[in-house]
mmCIF file of C-alpha atoms in Angstrom:
data_model
loop_
_atom_site.group_PDB
_atom_site.id
_atom_site.type_symbol
_atom_site.label_atom_id
_atom_site.label_comp_id
_atom_site.label_asym_id
_atom_site.label_seq_id
_atom_site.Cartn_x
_atom_site.Cartn_y
_atom_site.Cartn_z
ATOM 1 C CA UNK A 1 21.482 -13.092 13.703
ATOM 2 C CA UNK A 2 20.701 -14.975 10.497
ATOM 3 C CA UNK A 3 17.350 -16.582 9.759
ATOM 4 C CA UNK A 4 18.460 -18.224 6.516
ATOM 5 C CA UNK A 5 20.626 -21.297 7.108
ATOM 6 C CA UNK A 6 23.371 -21.175 4.483
ATOM 7 C CA UNK A 7 24.211 -24.842 5.053
ATOM 8 C CA UNK A 8 20.794 -25.576 3.502
ATOM 9 C CA UNK A 9 20.941 -22.701 1.046
ATOM 10 C CA UNK A 10 24.277 -22.930 -0.807
ATOM 11 C CA UNK A 11 25.862 -19.716 -1.977
ATOM 12 C CA UNK A 12 28.848 -19.686 -4.330
ATOM 13 C CA UNK A 13 31.377 -16.858 -4.763
ATOM 14 C CA UNK A 14 30.257 -14.696 -7.665
ATOM 15 C CA UNK A 15 26.573 -15.517 -7.282
ATOM 16 C CA UNK A 16 24.393 -12.490 -7.974
ATOM 17 C CA UNK A 17 22.140 -12.078 -4.923
ATOM 18 C CA UNK A 18 19.087 -9.894 -4.287
ATOM 19 C CA UNK A 19 18.229 -9.305 -0.629
ATOM 20 C CA UNK A 20 14.693 -7.993 -1.057
ATOM 21 C CA UNK A 21 13.387 -5.893 1.815
ATOM 22 C CA UNK A 22 16.849 -6.070 3.309
ATOM 23 C CA UNK A 23 16.077 -3.948 6.377
ATOM 24 C CA UNK A 24 19.256 -3.478 8.410
ATOM 25 C CA UNK A 25 21.104 -5.770 5.971
ATOM 26 C CA UNK A 26 22.008 -8.833 8.044
ATOM 27 C CA UNK A 27 21.619 -11.355 5.213
ATOM 28 C CA UNK A 28 23.140 -9.010 2.630
ATOM 29 C CA UNK A 29 26.252 -8.645 4.801
ATOM 30 C CA UNK A 30 26.625 -12.412 5.129
ATOM 31 C CA UNK A 31 26.304 -12.896 1.359
ATOM 32 C CA UNK A 32 28.923 -10.187 0.794
ATOM 33 C CA UNK A 33 31.300 -11.959 3.207
ATOM 34 C CA UNK A 34 30.767 -15.158 1.204
ATOM 35 C CA UNK A 35 31.931 -13.514 -2.022
ATOM 36 C CA UNK A 36 28.601 -12.799 -3.701
ATOM 37 C CA UNK A 37 27.629 -9.857 -5.884
ATOM 38 C CA UNK A 38 24.949 -8.440 -3.620
ATOM 39 C CA UNK A 39 22.117 -6.005 -4.218
ATOM 40 C CA UNK A 40 20.348 -4.972 -1.004
ATOM 41 C CA UNK A 41 16.991 -3.339 -1.773
ATOM 42 C CA UNK A 42 14.458 -1.758 0.567
ATOM 43 C CA UNK A 43 11.825 0.963 0.364
ATOM 44 C CA UNK A 44 13.170 2.571 3.565
ATOM 45 C CA UNK A 45 15.737 5.114 2.443
ATOM 46 C CA UNK A 46 17.167 5.650 5.921
ATOM 47 C CA UNK A 47 17.930 1.950 6.349
ATOM 48 C CA UNK A 48 19.416 1.737 2.854
ATOM 49 C CA UNK A 49 21.804 4.588 3.650
ATOM 50 C CA UNK A 50 22.946 2.717 6.779
ATOM 51 C CA UNK A 51 23.405 -0.514 4.821
ATOM 52 C CA UNK A 52 25.504 1.356 2.250
ATOM 53 C CA UNK A 53 27.727 2.701 5.054
ATOM 54 C CA UNK A 54 28.227 -0.815 6.427
ATOM 55 C CA UNK A 55 29.072 -2.171 2.977
ATOM 56 C CA UNK A 56 31.736 0.522 2.638
ATOM 57 C CA UNK A 57 33.098 -0.235 6.115
ATOM 58 C CA UNK A 58 33.259 -3.952 5.334
ATOM 59 C CA UNK A 59 35.165 -3.273 2.124
ATOM 60 C CA UNK A 60 37.565 -0.988 3.970
ATOM 61 C CA UNK A 61 38.143 -3.627 6.649
ATOM 62 C CA UNK A 62 38.767 -6.362 4.071
ATOM 63 C CA UNK A 63 35.798 -8.457 5.256
ATOM 64 C CA UNK A 64 34.692 -9.337 1.727
ATOM 65 C CA UNK A 65 36.818 -11.463 -0.642
ATOM 66 C CA UNK A 66 38.147 -10.200 -3.937
ATOM 67 C CA UNK A 67 35.456 -10.137 -6.602
ATOM 68 C CA UNK A 68 32.596 -9.587 -4.168
ATOM 69 C CA UNK A 69 30.460 -6.499 -4.770
ATOM 70 C CA UNK A 70 27.706 -4.818 -2.773
ATOM 71 C CA UNK A 71 25.091 -2.232 -3.702
ATOM 72 C CA UNK A 72 22.359 -0.754 -1.525
ATOM 73 C CA UNK A 73 19.373 0.846 -3.221
ATOM 74 C CA UNK A 74 15.822 1.998 -2.630
ATOM 75 C CA UNK A 75 13.132 0.215 -4.572
ATOM 76 C CA UNK A 76 9.630 -1.193 -4.759
ATOM 77 C CA UNK A 77 9.229 -4.947 -4.248
ATOM 78 C CA UNK A 78 6.238 -4.931 -6.605
ATOM 79 C CA UNK A 79 8.177 -3.244 -9.442
ATOM 80 C CA UNK A 80 11.790 -4.396 -9.216
ATOM 81 C CA UNK A 81 14.151 -2.291 -11.366
ATOM 82 C CA UNK A 82 15.941 -5.303 -12.849
ATOM 83 C CA UNK A 83 15.682 -7.258 -16.114
ATOM 84 C CA UNK A 84 14.239 -10.771 -16.199
ATOM 85 C CA UNK A 85 16.536 -13.529 -14.915
ATOM 86 C CA UNK A 86 19.039 -11.148 -13.307
ATOM 87 C CA UNK A 87 19.847 -13.055 -10.096
ATOM 88 C CA UNK A 88 21.119 -16.483 -9.066
ATOM 89 C CA UNK A 89 19.723 -16.079 -5.558
ATOM 90 C CA UNK A 90 16.871 -14.110 -3.976
ATOM 91 C CA UNK A 91 16.344 -13.732 -0.220
ATOM 92 C CA UNK A 92 13.225 -12.190 1.307
ATOM 93 C CA UNK A 93 13.267 -12.378 5.098
ATOM 94 C CA UNK A 94 10.416 -11.231 7.380
ATOM 95 C CA UNK A 95 8.886 -9.076 4.636
ATOM 96 C CA UNK A 96 5.940 -10.812 2.995
ATOM 97 C CA UNK A 97 3.748 -10.558 6.099
ATOM 98 C CA UNK A 98 3.854 -6.756 5.633
ATOM 99 C CA UNK A 99 2.772 -6.626 1.972
ATOM 100 C CA UNK A 100 -0.894 -6.794 0.876
ATOM 101 C CA UNK A 101 -0.044 -8.138 -2.600
ATOM 102 C CA UNK A 102 2.181 -11.039 -1.573
ATOM 103 C CA UNK A 103 1.435 -12.886 -4.816
ATOM 104 C CA UNK A 104 2.677 -9.864 -6.739
ATOM 105 C CA UNK A 105 5.930 -9.886 -4.774
ATOM 106 C CA UNK A 106 6.389 -13.598 -5.464
ATOM 107 C CA UNK A 107 5.781 -13.002 -9.174
ATOM 108 C CA UNK A 108 8.442 -10.261 -9.256
ATOM 109 C CA UNK A 109 10.964 -12.457 -7.451
ATOM 110 C CA UNK A 110 10.351 -15.302 -9.884
ATOM 111 C CA UNK A 111 10.714 -12.891 -12.810
ATOM 112 C CA UNK A 112 14.176 -11.674 -11.783
ATOM 113 C CA UNK A 113 15.425 -15.124 -10.681
ATOM 114 C CA UNK A 114 17.370 -17.171 -13.217
ATOM 115 C CA UNK A 115 16.128 -20.672 -14.103
ATOM 116 C CA UNK A 116 17.828 -23.024 -11.686
ATOM 117 C CA UNK A 117 18.187 -20.168 -9.190
ATOM 118 C CA UNK A 118 17.398 -20.430 -5.491
ATOM 119 C CA UNK A 119 15.089 -18.450 -3.256
ATOM 120 C CA UNK A 120 14.798 -18.264 0.539
ATOM 121 C CA UNK A 121 11.611 -16.943 2.140
ATOM 122 C CA UNK A 122 11.152 -16.413 5.870
ATOM 123 C CA UNK A 123 8.005 -15.275 7.689
ATOM 124 C CA UNK A 124 6.826 -15.275 11.303
ATOM 125 C CA UNK A 125 5.618 -18.738 12.288
ATOM 126 C CA UNK A 126 1.887 -19.230 12.766
ATOM 127 C CA UNK A 127 1.763 -20.374 16.417
ATOM 128 C CA UNK A 128 4.119 -17.877 18.075
ATOM 129 C CA UNK A 129 2.715 -15.074 15.903
ATOM 130 C CA UNK A 130 -0.863 -15.888 16.942
ATOM 131 C CA UNK A 131 0.217 -15.518 20.578
ATOM 132 C CA UNK A 132 1.684 -12.083 19.832
ATOM 133 C CA UNK A 133 -1.505 -10.950 18.088
ATOM 134 C CA UNK A 134 -3.647 -12.229 20.989
ATOM 135 C CA UNK A 135 -1.538 -10.420 23.583
ATOM 136 C CA UNK A 136 -1.256 -7.065 21.832
ATOM 137 C CA UNK A 137 -3.199 -5.133 19.215
ATOM 138 C CA UNK A 138 -0.349 -2.625 19.036
ATOM 139 C CA UNK A 139 1.979 -5.403 17.856
ATOM 140 C CA UNK A 140 0.247 -5.637 14.497
ATOM 141 C CA UNK A 141 -2.213 -2.732 14.189
ATOM 142 C CA UNK A 142 0.410 -0.193 13.137
ATOM 143 C CA UNK A 143 1.243 1.359 9.786
ATOM 144 C CA UNK A 144 3.573 -0.979 7.933
ATOM 145 C CA UNK A 145 2.961 -3.737 10.480
ATOM 146 C CA UNK A 146 2.048 -7.378 10.019
ATOM 147 C CA UNK A 147 -1.174 -7.771 8.066
ATOM 148 C CA UNK A 148 -1.393 -11.575 7.938
ATOM 149 C CA UNK A 149 -0.200 -14.735 9.670
ATOM 150 C CA UNK A 150 0.954 -17.516 7.368
ATOM 151 C CA UNK A 151 0.332 -21.171 7.944
ATOM 152 C CA UNK A 152 3.224 -23.194 6.539
ATOM 153 C CA UNK A 153 1.038 -25.050 4.044
ATOM 154 C CA UNK A 154 -0.476 -21.773 2.830
ATOM 155 C CA UNK A 155 2.909 -20.206 2.148
ATOM 156 C CA UNK A 156 4.215 -23.323 0.400
ATOM 157 C CA UNK A 157 1.100 -23.416 -1.776
ATOM 158 C CA UNK A 158 1.696 -19.811 -2.838
ATOM 159 C CA UNK A 159 5.344 -20.592 -3.571
ATOM 160 C CA UNK A 160 4.313 -23.498 -5.822
ATOM 161 C CA UNK A 161 1.588 -21.413 -7.469
ATOM 162 C CA UNK A 162 4.249 -18.826 -8.363
ATOM 163 C CA UNK A 163 6.150 -21.495 -10.300
ATOM 164 C CA UNK A 164 8.794 -22.362 -7.707
ATOM 165 C CA UNK A 165 9.712 -25.804 -6.393
ATOM 166 C CA UNK A 166 10.171 -25.958 -2.598
ATOM 167 C CA UNK A 167 12.977 -28.243 -1.426
ATOM 168 C CA UNK A 168 13.270 -27.638 2.306
ATOM 169 C CA UNK A 169 11.812 -25.939 5.372
ATOM 170 C CA UNK A 170 12.722 -25.378 9.009
ATOM 171 C CA UNK A 171 12.025 -23.113 11.976
ATOM 172 C CA UNK A 172 14.396 -20.613 13.565
ATOM 173 C CA UNK A 173 14.879 -18.335 16.587
ATOM 174 C CA UNK A 174 12.971 -20.249 19.262
ATOM 175 C CA UNK A 175 14.641 -18.189 21.997
ATOM 176 C CA UNK A 176 13.157 -15.036 20.492
ATOM 177 C CA UNK A 177 9.514 -16.137 20.781
ATOM 178 C CA UNK A 178 9.307 -15.645 24.587
ATOM 179 C CA UNK A 179 10.941 -12.229 24.217
ATOM 180 C CA UNK A 180 8.189 -11.058 21.874
ATOM 181 C CA UNK A 181 5.502 -12.577 24.069
ATOM 182 C CA UNK A 182 6.901 -10.560 26.971
ATOM 183 C CA UNK A 183 7.043 -7.428 24.798
ATOM 184 C CA UNK A 184 3.425 -7.892 23.793
ATOM 185 C CA UNK A 185 2.306 -8.616 27.372
ATOM 186 C CA UNK A 186 4.061 -5.598 28.931
ATOM 187 C CA UNK A 187 3.630 -3.207 25.993
ATOM 188 C CA UNK A 188 5.367 -3.330 22.625
ATOM 189 C CA UNK A 189 7.030 0.047 23.252
ATOM 190 C CA UNK A 190 7.758 -0.595 26.923
ATOM 191 C CA UNK A 191 11.414 -1.601 27.036
ATOM 192 C CA UNK A 192 11.760 -0.699 30.723
ATOM 193 C CA UNK A 193 9.727 -3.604 32.118
ATOM 194 C CA UNK A 194 12.111 -5.788 34.148
ATOM 195 C CA UNK A 195 11.232 -9.121 32.458
ATOM 196 C CA UNK A 196 11.694 -7.552 29.016
ATOM 197 C CA UNK A 197 15.041 -5.981 29.933
ATOM 198 C CA UNK A 198 16.305 -9.181 31.532
ATOM 199 C CA UNK A 199 15.352 -11.357 28.588
ATOM 200 C CA UNK A 200 16.854 -8.858 26.141
ATOM 201 C CA UNK A 201 20.170 -9.095 27.994
ATOM 202 C CA UNK A 202 19.999 -12.884 27.637
ATOM 203 C CA UNK A 203 19.448 -12.600 23.882
ATOM 204 C CA UNK A 204 22.303 -10.135 23.427
ATOM 205 C CA UNK A 205 24.605 -12.417 25.425
ATOM 206 C CA UNK A 206 23.530 -15.392 23.323
ATOM 207 C CA UNK A 207 24.095 -13.551 20.020
ATOM 208 C CA UNK A 208 27.507 -12.252 21.074
ATOM 209 C CA UNK A 209 28.883 -15.329 22.833
ATOM 210 C CA UNK A 210 27.029 -18.194 21.107
ATOM 211 C CA UNK A 211 27.369 -20.503 24.117
ATOM 212 C CA UNK A 212 26.823 -24.207 23.541
ATOM 213 C CA UNK A 213 23.992 -24.427 26.098
ATOM 214 C CA UNK A 214 21.744 -21.899 24.357
ATOM 215 C CA UNK A 215 22.649 -23.207 20.893
ATOM 216 C CA UNK A 216 21.549 -26.711 21.934
ATOM 217 C CA UNK A 217 18.432 -25.355 23.639
ATOM 218 C CA UNK A 218 17.403 -23.369 20.583
ATOM 219 C CA UNK A 219 17.927 -26.317 18.245
ATOM 220 C CA UNK A 220 15.707 -28.440 20.506
ATOM 221 C CA UNK A 221 13.016 -25.763 20.807
ATOM 222 C CA UNK A 222 12.924 -24.584 17.183
ATOM 223 C CA UNK A 223 10.469 -27.285 16.050
ATOM 224 C CA UNK A 224 8.150 -26.316 18.929
ATOM 225 C CA UNK A 225 8.290 -22.519 19.243
ATOM 226 C CA UNK A 226 10.647 -21.285 16.514
ATOM 227 C CA UNK A 227 9.731 -17.647 15.829
ATOM 228 C CA UNK A 228 10.321 -17.889 12.063
ATOM 229 C CA UNK A 229 9.284 -20.335 9.360
ATOM 230 C CA UNK A 230 11.884 -20.661 6.591
ATOM 231 C CA UNK A 231 11.245 -22.130 3.141
ATOM 232 C CA UNK A 232 13.750 -22.788 0.348
ATOM 233 C CA UNK A 233 12.813 -23.248 -3.302
ATOM 234 C CA UNK A 234 14.275 -23.359 -6.791
ATOM 235 C CA UNK A 235 13.046 -21.976 -10.086
ATOM 236 C CA UNK A 236 12.785 -24.912 -12.495
ATOM 237 C CA UNK A 237 14.409 -24.801 -15.915
ATOM 238 C CA UNK A 238 11.830 -24.559 -18.662
ATOM 239 C CA UNK A 239 11.677 -27.576 -20.984
ATOM 240 C CA UNK A 240 13.848 -27.026 -24.022
ATOM 241 C CA UNK A 241 11.921 -26.351 -27.222
ATOM 242 C CA UNK A 242 13.892 -27.321 -30.312
ATOM 243 C CA UNK A 243 13.430 -25.084 -33.337
ATOM 244 C CA UNK A 244 11.711 -26.789 -36.229
#
């Protein structure tokens, strides 16, 4: 299940990509399949080990084209272990809402992104997220949980302040908002509640089968209740300074 829409966020074979806070690796895997040179970075060592196993399995199965590379590594988003201007593309999906120093993370991403490079940022959308917070304290009052809710204009302002130029936005995963509302209403850790189990089965069926009916429904509902807000931006080239 991808949050970044690669039809709006072009990726070329050979592009060097950083998936920052990669989690289980869903975007890193897609970039690898598209021929990129991928670095998946997360502070969770257990998840990174799983991502590394999947990268190896994908290579063994021939899922990635020739020339594509994939590395999984632990790291700190506020102190990235890469030189300036190392990447053509940076993706950070559903991460910034967890980090107190979000401006510091943006500064690090801009530092390692090449001029002319592209960045995709996704966060929980304000409206659906407010509902989750209202229904359940346990949803957000946990270690490593969500510490803020972004309004779209606020996030875009921070992106511009960091020196990036936004060029597009959209919402995603409308069908997932009701699932999380149900989870929050019945208990975040209560997966046995009948409405939660039934809706989860629907989501699994949708992800596996991709039926036209749910695809159309989600496209129609995304502007209204899309669970995620997605922003795309570029790092401008600095004006050329001719030597005197």
